[in-house]
Amino acid sequence: MNTYLSIVNNMDFNTLLHEKAELINHTLAQLLASQQIDSKLKESLKYTLGTPGKRVRSALALWCCELVSGQTNRNAEISAAAIEMVHTYSLVHDDLPAMDDDDLRRGVPTCHKAFDEATAILTGDALLTLAFEILAKEVDEPTIAVKLIAQLAQDAGPSGMIAGQMADLRAENGRGNKELLEYIHTNKTAKMFRCAAAMGAICGGASKQQIDQLSEYGLKIGLGFQIADDILDVSASSEQLGKTAGKDAKAAKCTYPAVVGIDKARELEKKLADEAVAVLEPFGKKADTLRQLAMALLERTK
Ligand code: GRG
């Protein structure tokens, strides 16, 4: 793609992402406002959910619903909010002193710095449980709600994101290899992208085949997203990222730049984006936004 076209496409894509982020922010604010909870906890939930995240996973859920059904719907919006809650909980807990011990997230103080450690632990716990509560109570069809809950539990739980985080912690200061790296990144990051794609597709009434295809797309862009994150950690500044840069190398983490080198990591990222685009073939032109997403992730700067 020439540079001009690439810029034009990214502008279009950023507008589309911004539109979805606004809808997700509105849904999150509405869901939170209706909760009867302790005032300090509510304040910290508002703080963490209100910080400027990119909303990529939740937007993916909405786009997958649109792709299979022609439009988004309330169940997809609830799913997008649930995904964003689980993702935000993982960041709040990951930033805690017992984990990554970070002061900066999304350009502002981390939850335990803005409040205190105990409040941050409870904020994470509240986000995780609230995600499942809204799926159980707000999704209008019980059989769909159960499918969504099962998908989120599977991809965020001990055989998904938690498994990845555990392996990541155990690999610190150890020798990484490509197999371990793929295991960590697939579980820690890619499965939440798969989850978003699958949940959106389920809300749109997708066939089993469509759910499988979109899940595969989600896994590929999710792995690419984490490789890009590894590369940005060594190539961008903390100001640009809104979180502390250079932490992976300092903690001797098992990352793509550390194990295969930065050039090979870039090659792999591109290969995954191409493979993700290839998976979308059966959806035709309707999947153009998802194609743009796969390519935009290659060019992301934060
Ligand atoms: C359950 C404690 C716990 C952790 C799970 C997801 C995770 C493991 C830890 C969070 C830290 C981390 C580096 C995760 C990898 C995924 C990733 C790149 C997260 C950042 O996602 P973005 O860039 O964040 O989409 P925003 O702020 O835009 O939402």
Short mmCIF file of C-alpha atoms and ligand atoms in Angstrom, two decimals:
data_model
loop_
_atom_site.label_atom_id
_atom_site.label_comp_id
_atom_site.label_asym_id
_atom_site.label_seq_id
_atom_site.Cartn_x
_atom_site.Cartn_y
_atom_site.Cartn_z
CA MET A 1 0.00 0.00 0.00
CA ASN A 2 1.44 3.46 -0.84
CA THR A 3 1.99 5.92 2.03
CA TYR A 4 -0.85 8.28 1.01
CA LEU A 5 -3.40 5.46 0.88
CA SER A 6 -2.11 4.07 4.15
CA ILE A 7 -2.60 7.48 5.85
CA VAL A 8 -6.09 7.90 4.39
CA ASN A 9 -7.09 4.38 5.49
CA ASN A 10 -5.73 4.93 8.96
CA MET A 11 -7.64 8.20 9.25
CA ASP A 12 -10.83 6.38 8.33
CA PHE A 13 -10.01 3.59 10.71
CA ASN A 14 -9.23 5.94 13.60
CA THR A 15 -12.59 7.65 13.10
CA LEU A 16 -14.35 4.27 13.17
CA LEU A 17 -12.50 3.25 16.32
CA HIS A 18 -13.26 6.59 17.95
CA GLU A 19 -16.99 6.18 17.23
CA LYS A 20 -17.01 2.73 18.81
CA ALA A 21 -14.94 3.93 21.80
CA GLU A 22 -17.54 6.64 22.47
CA LEU A 23 -20.35 4.11 22.45
CA ILE A 24 -18.40 1.79 24.77
CA ASN A 25 -17.54 4.66 27.15
CA HIS A 26 -21.20 5.64 27.25
CA THR A 27 -22.31 2.04 27.98
CA LEU A 28 -19.69 1.67 30.73
CA ALA A 29 -20.73 4.96 32.37
CA GLN A 30 -24.40 3.99 32.21
CA LEU A 31 -23.80 0.53 33.68
CA LEU A 32 -21.66 1.92 36.47
CA ALA A 33 -24.12 4.69 37.33
CA SER A 34 -26.85 2.09 37.97
CA GLN A 35 -24.74 0.18 40.55
CA GLN A 36 -25.37 0.65 44.27
CA ILE A 37 -21.82 0.40 45.58
CA ASP A 38 -19.53 1.91 48.20
CA SER A 39 -18.65 5.49 47.26
CA LYS A 40 -14.86 5.02 47.35
CA LEU A 41 -15.05 1.83 45.31
CA LYS A 42 -17.36 3.56 42.85
CA GLU A 43 -14.90 6.41 42.54
CA SER A 44 -12.00 4.05 41.79
CA LEU A 45 -14.12 2.08 39.29
CA LYS A 46 -15.05 5.33 37.58
CA TYR A 47 -11.40 6.34 37.54
CA THR A 48 -10.05 3.12 36.04
CA LEU A 49 -12.85 2.64 33.51
CA GLY A 50 -12.73 6.33 32.58
CA THR A 51 -8.99 6.49 31.81
CA PRO A 52 -8.35 6.71 28.07
CA GLY A 53 -7.92 3.12 26.94
CA LYS A 54 -7.91 2.43 23.21
CA ARG A 55 -11.00 0.14 23.49
CA VAL A 56 -9.64 -2.13 20.76
CA ARG A 57 -10.98 -5.44 22.13
CA SER A 58 -14.45 -4.06 22.85
CA ALA A 59 -14.63 -2.37 19.43
CA LEU A 60 -13.68 -5.72 17.88
CA ALA A 61 -16.69 -7.32 19.56
CA LEU A 62 -19.01 -4.68 18.09
CA TRP A 63 -17.47 -4.99 14.61
CA CYS A 64 -17.84 -8.78 14.64
CA CYS A 65 -21.51 -8.46 15.57
CA GLU A 66 -21.98 -5.96 12.71
CA LEU A 67 -20.13 -8.19 10.30
CA VAL A 68 -22.39 -11.18 10.79
CA SER A 69 -25.72 -9.40 11.33
CA GLY A 70 -25.38 -6.04 9.58
CA GLN A 71 -25.69 -4.03 12.79
CA THR A 72 -24.65 -3.89 16.41
CA ASN A 73 -27.15 -4.64 19.18
CA ARG A 74 -27.58 -4.22 22.94
CA ASN A 75 -26.19 -7.71 23.71
CA ALA A 76 -23.01 -6.82 21.81
CA GLU A 77 -22.75 -3.52 23.71
CA ILE A 78 -23.07 -5.38 27.03
CA SER A 79 -20.44 -7.87 25.83
CA ALA A 80 -18.13 -5.02 24.80
CA ALA A 81 -18.52 -3.47 28.26
CA ALA A 82 -17.86 -6.83 29.97
CA ILE A 83 -14.69 -7.34 27.90
CA GLU A 84 -13.48 -3.85 28.74
CA MET A 85 -14.14 -4.49 32.46
CA VAL A 86 -12.13 -7.74 32.43
CA HIS A 87 -9.32 -6.13 30.43
CA THR A 88 -9.22 -3.16 32.84
CA TYR A 89 -9.17 -5.47 35.88
CA SER A 90 -6.14 -7.26 34.39
CA LEU A 91 -4.31 -3.95 33.99
CA VAL A 92 -5.17 -2.80 37.54
CA HIS A 93 -3.90 -6.07 39.03
CA ASP A 94 -0.91 -6.27 36.71
CA ASP A 95 0.23 -2.81 37.87
CA LEU A 96 0.15 -3.80 41.58
CA PRO A 97 3.44 -3.96 43.53
CA ALA A 98 3.17 -7.77 43.73
CA MET A 99 3.09 -7.98 39.92
CA ASP A 100 4.61 -5.38 37.60
CA ASP A 101 4.73 -2.62 40.23
CA ASP A 102 3.96 0.30 37.93
CA ASP A 103 3.04 3.91 38.61
CA LEU A 104 1.73 4.93 35.20
CA ARG A 105 -1.11 3.53 33.07
CA ARG A 106 -2.96 5.20 30.19
CA GLY A 107 -0.96 8.36 30.91
CA VAL A 108 -2.24 8.72 34.49
CA PRO A 109 -1.32 7.24 37.91
CA THR A 110 -2.17 3.54 38.26
CA CYS A 111 -5.15 2.66 40.46
CA HIS A 112 -3.07 1.79 43.55
CA LYS A 113 -1.19 5.09 43.22
CA ALA A 114 -4.33 7.20 42.72
CA PHE A 115 -6.08 5.35 45.58
CA ASP A 116 -4.29 2.67 47.64
CA GLU A 117 -3.25 -0.94 47.22
CA ALA A 118 -6.23 -2.53 48.97
CA THR A 119 -8.67 -0.38 46.96
CA ALA A 120 -6.89 -1.37 43.73
CA ILE A 121 -7.16 -5.08 44.57
CA LEU A 122 -10.87 -4.68 45.28
CA THR A 123 -11.36 -2.54 42.17
CA GLY A 124 -9.93 -5.36 40.05
CA ASP A 125 -12.08 -7.92 41.86
CA ALA A 126 -15.16 -5.74 41.37
CA LEU A 127 -14.51 -5.26 37.65
CA LEU A 128 -14.09 -8.99 37.11
CA THR A 129 -17.28 -9.95 38.94
CA LEU A 130 -19.30 -7.06 37.52
CA ALA A 131 -18.45 -8.22 33.99
CA PHE A 132 -20.17 -11.55 34.63
CA GLU A 133 -23.06 -9.92 36.50
CA ILE A 134 -23.93 -7.65 33.57
CA LEU A 135 -23.78 -10.55 31.11
CA ALA A 136 -26.09 -12.62 33.33
CA LYS A 137 -28.56 -9.79 33.99
CA GLU A 138 -28.52 -7.55 30.93
CA VAL A 139 -28.26 -9.93 27.98
CA ASP A 140 -31.83 -10.45 26.83
CA GLU A 141 -31.66 -14.15 25.92
CA PRO A 142 -30.50 -16.72 28.56
CA THR A 143 -28.95 -19.16 26.06
CA ILE A 144 -26.87 -16.35 24.54
CA ALA A 145 -25.90 -15.09 28.02
CA VAL A 146 -24.60 -18.56 28.99
CA LYS A 147 -22.54 -18.81 25.79
CA LEU A 148 -21.03 -15.36 26.40
CA ILE A 149 -20.26 -16.11 30.05
CA ALA A 150 -18.61 -19.42 29.12
CA GLN A 151 -16.49 -17.76 26.41
CA LEU A 152 -15.30 -14.96 28.71
CA ALA A 153 -14.58 -17.33 31.62
CA GLN A 154 -12.61 -19.65 29.33
CA ASP A 155 -10.47 -16.94 27.71
CA ALA A 156 -9.88 -14.76 30.79
CA GLY A 157 -9.53 -17.61 33.29
CA PRO A 158 -6.93 -20.20 34.30
CA SER A 159 -6.74 -21.72 30.82
CA GLY A 160 -6.52 -18.27 29.18
CA MET A 161 -5.26 -14.92 30.39
CA ILE A 162 -4.39 -16.12 33.92
CA ALA A 163 -2.41 -19.05 32.48
CA GLY A 164 -0.47 -16.59 30.32
CA GLN A 165 0.22 -14.25 33.21
CA MET A 166 1.39 -17.15 35.42
CA ALA A 167 3.75 -18.43 32.70
CA ASP A 168 4.96 -14.87 32.13
CA LEU A 169 5.85 -14.47 35.81
CA ARG A 170 7.57 -17.85 35.92
CA ALA A 171 9.61 -17.03 32.81
CA GLU A 172 11.10 -13.82 34.22
CA ASN A 173 14.86 -14.04 34.53
CA GLY A 174 14.73 -17.40 32.81
CA ARG A 175 15.67 -18.39 29.31
CA GLY A 176 12.86 -17.94 26.84
CA ASN A 177 12.30 -19.89 23.66
CA LYS A 178 9.84 -19.42 20.81
CA GLU A 179 7.41 -22.10 22.04
CA LEU A 180 7.20 -20.62 25.53
CA LEU A 181 6.86 -17.14 24.10
CA GLU A 182 3.98 -18.14 21.85
CA TYR A 183 2.29 -19.90 24.77
CA ILE A 184 2.59 -16.82 27.01
CA HIS A 185 1.46 -14.29 24.42
CA THR A 186 -1.37 -16.43 23.10
CA ASN A 187 -2.79 -16.93 26.57
CA LYS A 188 -1.99 -13.58 28.14
CA THR A 189 -3.14 -11.41 25.27
CA ALA A 190 -4.43 -13.16 22.15
CA LYS A 191 -7.21 -15.09 23.87
CA MET A 192 -8.91 -11.86 24.99
CA PHE A 193 -8.95 -10.77 21.33
CA ARG A 194 -10.37 -14.15 20.35
CA CYS A 195 -12.93 -13.76 23.11
CA ALA A 196 -14.00 -10.33 21.86
CA ALA A 197 -14.40 -11.59 18.29
CA ALA A 198 -16.32 -14.70 19.37
CA MET A 199 -18.62 -12.80 21.76
CA GLY A 200 -19.46 -10.22 19.12
CA ALA A 201 -20.16 -12.96 16.59
CA ILE A 202 -22.38 -14.86 19.07
CA CYS A 203 -24.39 -11.67 19.71
CA GLY A 204 -24.89 -11.27 15.97
CA GLY A 205 -26.26 -14.82 15.64
CA ALA A 206 -23.23 -16.15 13.75
CA SER A 207 -22.96 -19.75 12.58
CA LYS A 208 -20.44 -22.08 14.28
CA GLN A 209 -18.21 -21.74 11.21
CA GLN A 210 -18.30 -17.93 11.36
CA ILE A 211 -17.52 -17.97 15.10
CA ASP A 212 -14.53 -20.26 14.44
CA GLN A 213 -13.27 -18.07 11.59
CA LEU A 214 -13.56 -14.86 13.61
CA SER A 215 -11.98 -16.55 16.64
CA GLU A 216 -8.99 -17.49 14.50
CA TYR A 217 -8.77 -13.92 13.21
CA GLY A 218 -8.90 -12.69 16.84
CA LEU A 219 -6.10 -15.02 17.93
CA LYS A 220 -3.86 -13.89 15.08
CA ILE A 221 -4.33 -10.15 15.58
CA GLY A 222 -4.07 -10.65 19.35
CA LEU A 223 -0.69 -12.32 19.02
CA GLY A 224 0.39 -9.58 16.59
CA PHE A 225 -0.86 -6.96 19.06
CA GLN A 226 1.34 -8.38 21.83
CA ILE A 227 4.39 -8.56 19.54
CA ALA A 228 3.79 -4.88 18.70
CA ASP A 229 3.57 -4.21 22.45
CA ASP A 230 6.93 -5.93 23.00
CA ILE A 231 8.48 -3.88 20.19
CA LEU A 232 7.03 -0.61 21.52
CA ASP A 233 8.40 -1.40 24.98
CA VAL A 234 11.93 -1.23 23.57
CA SER A 235 11.39 1.47 20.93
CA ALA A 236 8.97 4.07 22.35
CA SER A 237 9.04 6.47 25.29
CA SER A 238 6.91 6.34 28.45
CA GLU A 239 5.24 9.64 27.39
CA GLN A 240 4.24 8.15 24.04
CA LEU A 241 2.96 4.90 25.58
CA GLY A 242 1.28 6.36 28.66
CA LYS A 243 2.95 3.58 30.66
CA THR A 244 6.54 2.93 31.73
CA ALA A 245 8.66 1.94 28.72
CA GLY A 246 11.65 -0.40 28.84
CA LYS A 247 10.27 -2.53 31.67
CA ASP A 248 10.43 -5.86 29.84
CA ALA A 249 14.19 -5.76 29.31
CA LYS A 250 14.72 -4.59 32.89
CA ALA A 251 12.73 -7.54 34.23
CA ALA A 252 14.44 -9.86 31.69
CA LYS A 253 11.00 -10.79 30.38
CA CYS A 254 10.39 -13.38 27.73
CA THR A 255 9.51 -11.12 24.77
CA TYR A 256 9.81 -11.36 20.99
CA PRO A 257 12.59 -8.72 20.69
CA ALA A 258 14.53 -10.55 23.45
CA VAL A 259 14.12 -14.03 22.00
CA VAL A 260 14.10 -13.54 18.20
CA GLY A 261 15.34 -9.95 17.81
CA ILE A 262 13.46 -6.85 16.71
CA ASP A 263 13.64 -7.45 12.92
CA LYS A 264 12.30 -10.99 13.16
CA ALA A 265 9.62 -9.76 15.58
CA ARG A 266 8.48 -7.18 12.99
CA GLU A 267 8.43 -9.85 10.27
CA LEU A 268 6.31 -12.11 12.43
CA GLU A 269 3.90 -9.31 13.27
CA LYS A 270 3.39 -8.62 9.56
CA LYS A 271 2.96 -12.34 8.81
CA LEU A 272 0.24 -12.62 11.47
CA ALA A 273 -1.60 -9.55 10.11
CA ASP A 274 -1.52 -11.08 6.60
CA GLU A 275 -2.78 -14.41 7.92
CA ALA A 276 -5.55 -12.66 9.86
CA VAL A 277 -6.64 -10.86 6.68
CA ALA A 278 -6.61 -14.16 4.78
CA VAL A 279 -8.96 -15.72 7.36
CA LEU A 280 -11.51 -12.99 6.53
CA GLU A 281 -11.78 -14.00 2.88
CA PRO A 282 -15.19 -15.73 3.17
CA PHE A 283 -16.71 -12.51 4.54
CA GLY A 284 -15.90 -10.45 1.44
CA LYS A 285 -15.92 -6.64 1.47
CA LYS A 286 -18.07 -6.52 4.59
CA ALA A 287 -14.96 -7.40 6.61
CA ASP A 288 -12.99 -4.32 5.46
CA THR A 289 -12.98 -2.73 8.92
CA LEU A 290 -11.46 -5.89 10.38
CA ARG A 291 -8.86 -5.84 7.58
CA GLN A 292 -8.05 -2.24 8.48
CA LEU A 293 -7.78 -3.21 12.15
CA ALA A 294 -5.25 -5.96 11.36
CA MET A 295 -3.13 -3.50 9.39
CA ALA A 296 -3.56 -0.59 11.84
CA LEU A 297 -2.14 -2.72 14.63
CA LEU A 298 1.12 -2.95 12.67
CA GLU A 299 1.41 0.83 12.69
CA ARG A 300 0.30 1.54 16.22
CA THR A 301 2.47 3.88 18.26
CA LYS A 302 0.90 3.30 21.71
C1 GRG B 1 -4.93 -11.20 35.72
C2 GRG B 1 -3.24 -9.77 36.88
C3 GRG B 1 -3.72 -10.41 35.66
C4 GRG B 1 -3.03 -10.22 34.53
C5 GRG B 1 -3.36 -10.80 33.27
C6 GRG B 1 -3.38 -8.93 30.58
C7 GRG B 1 -2.43 -9.16 31.68
C8 GRG B 1 -2.31 -10.49 32.23
C9 GRG B 1 -1.69 -8.17 32.20
C10 GRG B 1 -1.75 -6.78 31.76
C11 GRG B 1 -0.43 -6.27 31.29
C12 GRG B 1 -0.05 -6.62 29.89
C13 GRG B 1 1.24 -6.13 29.37
C14 GRG B 1 -0.83 -7.35 29.17
C15 GRG B 1 -0.59 -7.71 27.83
C16 GRG B 1 -1.73 -7.22 27.04
C17 GRG B 1 -1.62 -5.76 26.74
C18 GRG B 1 -0.70 -5.34 25.70
C19 GRG B 1 -2.35 -4.91 27.44
C20 GRG B 1 -2.48 -3.48 27.11
O1 GRG B 1 -3.56 -3.39 26.23
P1 GRG B 1 -3.96 -2.06 25.47
O2 GRG B 1 -2.73 -1.50 24.81
O3 GRG B 1 -4.34 -1.13 26.68
O4 GRG B 1 -5.12 -2.33 24.61
P2 GRG B 1 -5.40 0.07 26.75
O5 GRG B 1 -4.87 0.92 27.87
O6 GRG B 1 -5.40 0.80 25.44
O7 GRG B 1 -6.70 -0.55 27.07
#
